[in-house]
Amino acid sequence: MKKYTNALLLVGSMLVFSCEDDKGSEDNYSVNTDYVGIWKQTYFAQFDGDACSGTPEFEDTTLTTTYTLNNDGTVLTSGTFFCNEVNNTTEEICQDKWGASGNTIRIGTAPFGTEYTVTDTDEGLTMTSEFEMMGSNSPDEEMTPICQMYVFTKQ
């Protein structure tokens, strides 16, 4: 279980600690009003191996992370360890920029932004991101490839 916790902390840190950039979410990314609104994390899975396919080793559907994508290209994060206040208007670490290009949403700025692929499903719009990384159960064990999948559903 430590393998999963360590990997989650690593990814969570990457998502939260992004650097501000005057270029926003890059020139080819802009606000798409179809994507403006509240996106709640509805699924997380971790897979052994370097692809997010097959049977997950771990799944979670009781998540609380929420992104609020605003018309002005800003995003507010809530429901995380660092950003537990709803709408987080006072915590700079919980605010960032977002933009879209086609069916891709980028939250944060390059090179630290996270890209999500938007899909129209029976449940509505979802955005999915997959992270391939190395992980282990303990510091004494050899690192092996793992893949984590994050799915957010527009509310």
mmCIF file of C-alpha atoms in Angstrom:
data_model
loop_
_atom_site.group_PDB
_atom_site.id
_atom_site.type_symbol
_atom_site.label_atom_id
_atom_site.label_comp_id
_atom_site.label_asym_id
_atom_site.label_seq_id
_atom_site.Cartn_x
_atom_site.Cartn_y
_atom_site.Cartn_z
ATOM 1 C CA MET A 1 0.000 0.000 0.000
ATOM 2 C CA LYS A 2 2.982 2.301 0.574
ATOM 3 C CA LYS A 3 3.700 1.999 -3.130
ATOM 4 C CA TYR A 4 0.341 3.564 -3.871
ATOM 5 C CA THR A 5 0.591 6.193 -1.166
ATOM 6 C CA ASN A 6 4.092 7.296 -2.215
ATOM 7 C CA ALA A 7 3.048 7.515 -5.852
ATOM 8 C CA LEU A 8 -0.115 9.453 -4.946
ATOM 9 C CA LEU A 9 1.894 11.934 -2.905
ATOM 10 C CA LEU A 10 4.331 12.385 -5.774
ATOM 11 C CA VAL A 11 1.586 13.053 -8.318
ATOM 12 C CA GLY A 12 -0.342 15.228 -5.883
ATOM 13 C CA SER A 13 2.748 17.338 -5.330
ATOM 14 C CA MET A 14 3.245 17.697 -9.074
ATOM 15 C CA LEU A 15 -0.360 18.815 -9.506
ATOM 16 C CA VAL A 16 -0.342 21.316 -6.649
ATOM 17 C CA PHE A 17 3.120 22.863 -6.908
ATOM 18 C CA SER A 18 3.158 24.336 -10.394
ATOM 19 C CA CYS A 19 5.069 27.472 -11.272
ATOM 20 C CA GLU A 20 3.282 30.575 -12.481
ATOM 21 C CA ASP A 21 4.060 31.576 -16.052
ATOM 22 C CA ASP A 22 3.062 34.791 -17.807
ATOM 23 C CA LYS A 23 2.192 32.783 -20.923
ATOM 24 C CA GLY A 24 -0.819 31.287 -19.153
ATOM 25 C CA SER A 25 -1.649 27.856 -20.475
ATOM 26 C CA GLU A 26 0.363 28.420 -23.685
ATOM 27 C CA ASP A 27 -0.582 30.188 -26.883
ATOM 28 C CA ASN A 28 -2.554 27.359 -28.501
ATOM 29 C CA TYR A 29 -4.699 26.846 -25.380
ATOM 30 C CA SER A 30 -7.669 29.092 -24.678
ATOM 31 C CA VAL A 31 -10.887 29.061 -22.678
ATOM 32 C CA ASN A 32 -13.527 26.770 -24.165
ATOM 33 C CA THR A 33 -16.876 27.726 -22.627
ATOM 34 C CA ASP A 34 -18.113 24.128 -23.020
ATOM 35 C CA TYR A 35 -15.581 23.159 -20.359
ATOM 36 C CA VAL A 36 -16.248 26.008 -17.897
ATOM 37 C CA GLY A 37 -17.757 24.717 -14.654
ATOM 38 C CA ILE A 38 -17.142 22.307 -11.810
ATOM 39 C CA TRP A 39 -15.263 19.055 -12.454
ATOM 40 C CA LYS A 40 -15.294 16.470 -9.648
ATOM 41 C CA GLN A 41 -12.855 13.584 -9.501
ATOM 42 C CA THR A 42 -14.976 10.465 -9.847
ATOM 43 C CA TYR A 43 -12.371 7.741 -10.388
ATOM 44 C CA PHE A 44 -8.759 6.862 -9.654
ATOM 45 C CA ALA A 45 -6.983 3.645 -10.611
ATOM 46 C CA GLN A 46 -3.425 2.403 -10.343
ATOM 47 C CA PHE A 47 -2.072 -0.297 -12.606
ATOM 48 C CA ASP A 48 1.126 -2.326 -12.392
ATOM 49 C CA GLY A 49 3.132 -1.812 -15.564
ATOM 50 C CA ASP A 50 3.678 1.149 -17.819
ATOM 51 C CA ALA A 51 0.164 1.280 -19.308
ATOM 52 C CA CYS A 52 -3.167 2.147 -17.699
ATOM 53 C CA SER A 53 -4.911 -0.951 -19.024
ATOM 54 C CA GLY A 54 -6.057 -4.300 -17.748
ATOM 55 C CA THR A 55 -7.216 -4.892 -14.195
ATOM 56 C CA PRO A 56 -6.202 -2.148 -11.765
ATOM 57 C CA GLU A 57 -4.264 -3.038 -8.629
ATOM 58 C CA PHE A 58 -6.109 -0.286 -6.784
ATOM 59 C CA GLU A 59 -9.290 1.730 -7.479
ATOM 60 C CA ASP A 60 -11.031 4.570 -5.656
ATOM 61 C CA THR A 61 -14.373 6.209 -6.387
ATOM 62 C CA THR A 62 -14.753 8.108 -3.088
ATOM 63 C CA LEU A 63 -12.609 11.086 -4.044
ATOM 64 C CA THR A 64 -13.102 14.746 -3.149
ATOM 65 C CA THR A 65 -10.806 16.675 -5.507
ATOM 66 C CA THR A 66 -12.672 19.323 -7.493
ATOM 67 C CA TYR A 67 -11.542 21.752 -10.182
ATOM 68 C CA THR A 68 -13.607 24.857 -10.879
ATOM 69 C CA LEU A 69 -12.741 26.062 -14.389
ATOM 70 C CA ASN A 70 -13.667 29.734 -14.749
ATOM 71 C CA ASN A 71 -14.478 31.894 -17.813
ATOM 72 C CA ASP A 72 -11.394 34.043 -17.201
ATOM 73 C CA GLY A 73 -8.994 31.099 -17.621
ATOM 74 C CA THR A 74 -8.397 30.576 -13.907
ATOM 75 C CA VAL A 75 -8.964 27.331 -12.050
ATOM 76 C CA LEU A 76 -9.610 26.793 -8.352
ATOM 77 C CA THR A 77 -8.724 23.475 -6.731
ATOM 78 C CA SER A 78 -10.524 22.132 -3.662
ATOM 79 C CA GLY A 79 -10.907 18.875 -1.800
ATOM 80 C CA THR A 80 -7.168 18.132 -1.482
ATOM 81 C CA PHE A 81 -4.856 18.072 1.519
ATOM 82 C CA PHE A 82 -3.507 21.554 0.748
ATOM 83 C CA CYS A 83 -6.714 22.973 -0.740
ATOM 84 C CA ASN A 84 -9.577 21.868 1.481
ATOM 85 C CA GLU A 85 -11.415 25.211 1.495
ATOM 86 C CA VAL A 86 -14.301 25.379 -1.008
ATOM 87 C CA ASN A 87 -13.489 27.810 -3.855
ATOM 88 C CA ASN A 88 -10.040 28.588 -2.320
ATOM 89 C CA THR A 89 -10.137 32.276 -3.167
ATOM 90 C CA THR A 90 -7.605 33.078 -0.454
ATOM 91 C CA GLU A 91 -4.987 30.355 -1.010
ATOM 92 C CA GLU A 92 -2.658 31.114 -3.939
ATOM 93 C CA ILE A 93 -1.436 27.502 -4.062
ATOM 94 C CA CYS A 94 -5.002 26.417 -4.927
ATOM 95 C CA GLN A 95 -5.309 28.779 -7.903
ATOM 96 C CA ASP A 96 -3.854 28.342 -11.373
ATOM 97 C CA LYS A 97 -4.668 28.808 -15.040
ATOM 98 C CA TRP A 98 -6.334 26.497 -17.498
ATOM 99 C CA GLY A 99 -6.914 26.336 -21.222
ATOM 100 C CA ALA A 100 -8.196 23.965 -23.867
ATOM 101 C CA SER A 101 -7.124 22.933 -27.331
ATOM 102 C CA GLY A 102 -9.536 20.622 -29.130
ATOM 103 C CA ASN A 103 -10.494 17.869 -26.688
ATOM 104 C CA THR A 104 -7.492 18.533 -24.403
ATOM 105 C CA ILE A 105 -7.671 20.572 -21.204
ATOM 106 C CA ARG A 106 -4.434 21.743 -19.601
ATOM 107 C CA ILE A 107 -4.566 22.723 -15.944
ATOM 108 C CA GLY A 108 -1.459 24.634 -14.925
ATOM 109 C CA THR A 109 1.292 25.912 -17.165
ATOM 110 C CA ALA A 110 3.939 24.039 -19.105
ATOM 111 C CA PRO A 111 6.077 22.231 -18.192
ATOM 112 C CA PHE A 112 4.206 21.537 -14.940
ATOM 113 C CA GLY A 113 0.667 21.548 -16.323
ATOM 114 C CA THR A 114 -1.442 18.428 -16.436
ATOM 115 C CA GLU A 115 -3.231 17.535 -19.658
ATOM 116 C CA TYR A 116 -6.587 15.793 -19.631
ATOM 117 C CA THR A 117 -8.405 14.259 -22.589
ATOM 118 C CA VAL A 118 -12.085 15.190 -22.683
ATOM 119 C CA THR A 119 -14.629 12.547 -23.699
ATOM 120 C CA ASP A 120 -18.423 12.798 -24.014
ATOM 121 C CA THR A 121 -19.816 9.743 -22.174
ATOM 122 C CA ASP A 122 -23.267 8.579 -21.082
ATOM 123 C CA GLU A 123 -22.576 10.294 -17.732
ATOM 124 C CA GLY A 124 -21.652 13.577 -19.475
ATOM 125 C CA LEU A 125 -18.255 15.132 -20.109
ATOM 126 C CA THR A 126 -15.261 13.471 -18.464
ATOM 127 C CA MET A 127 -11.595 14.418 -18.527
ATOM 128 C CA THR A 128 -8.940 11.747 -18.046
ATOM 129 C CA SER A 129 -5.214 11.909 -17.411
ATOM 130 C CA GLU A 130 -2.728 9.045 -17.165
ATOM 131 C CA PHE A 131 0.682 9.190 -15.457
ATOM 132 C CA GLU A 132 3.384 6.610 -16.019
ATOM 133 C CA MET A 133 6.019 6.495 -13.272
ATOM 134 C CA MET A 134 8.183 4.227 -11.153
ATOM 135 C CA GLY A 135 7.109 3.029 -7.711
ATOM 136 C CA SER A 136 7.891 0.466 -4.994
ATOM 137 C CA ASN A 137 6.349 -0.889 -1.805
ATOM 138 C CA SER A 138 9.334 0.138 0.319
ATOM 139 C CA PRO A 139 12.675 1.935 -0.032
ATOM 140 C CA ASP A 140 14.421 -1.465 -0.033
ATOM 141 C CA GLU A 141 12.518 -2.784 -3.046
ATOM 142 C CA GLU A 142 13.380 -2.185 -6.661
ATOM 143 C CA MET A 143 11.276 0.419 -8.433
ATOM 144 C CA THR A 144 8.861 -0.970 -11.024
ATOM 145 C CA PRO A 145 6.648 0.793 -13.603
ATOM 146 C CA ILE A 146 3.156 1.830 -12.549
ATOM 147 C CA CYS A 147 0.450 3.863 -14.266
ATOM 148 C CA GLN A 148 -2.152 6.058 -12.562
ATOM 149 C CA MET A 149 -5.438 7.144 -14.125
ATOM 150 C CA TYR A 150 -7.431 10.166 -12.929
ATOM 151 C CA VAL A 151 -10.988 10.796 -14.173
ATOM 152 C CA PHE A 152 -13.016 13.957 -13.497
ATOM 153 C CA THR A 153 -16.685 14.370 -14.462
ATOM 154 C CA LYS A 154 -18.264 17.737 -15.226
ATOM 155 C CA GLN A 155 -21.042 18.448 -12.731
#
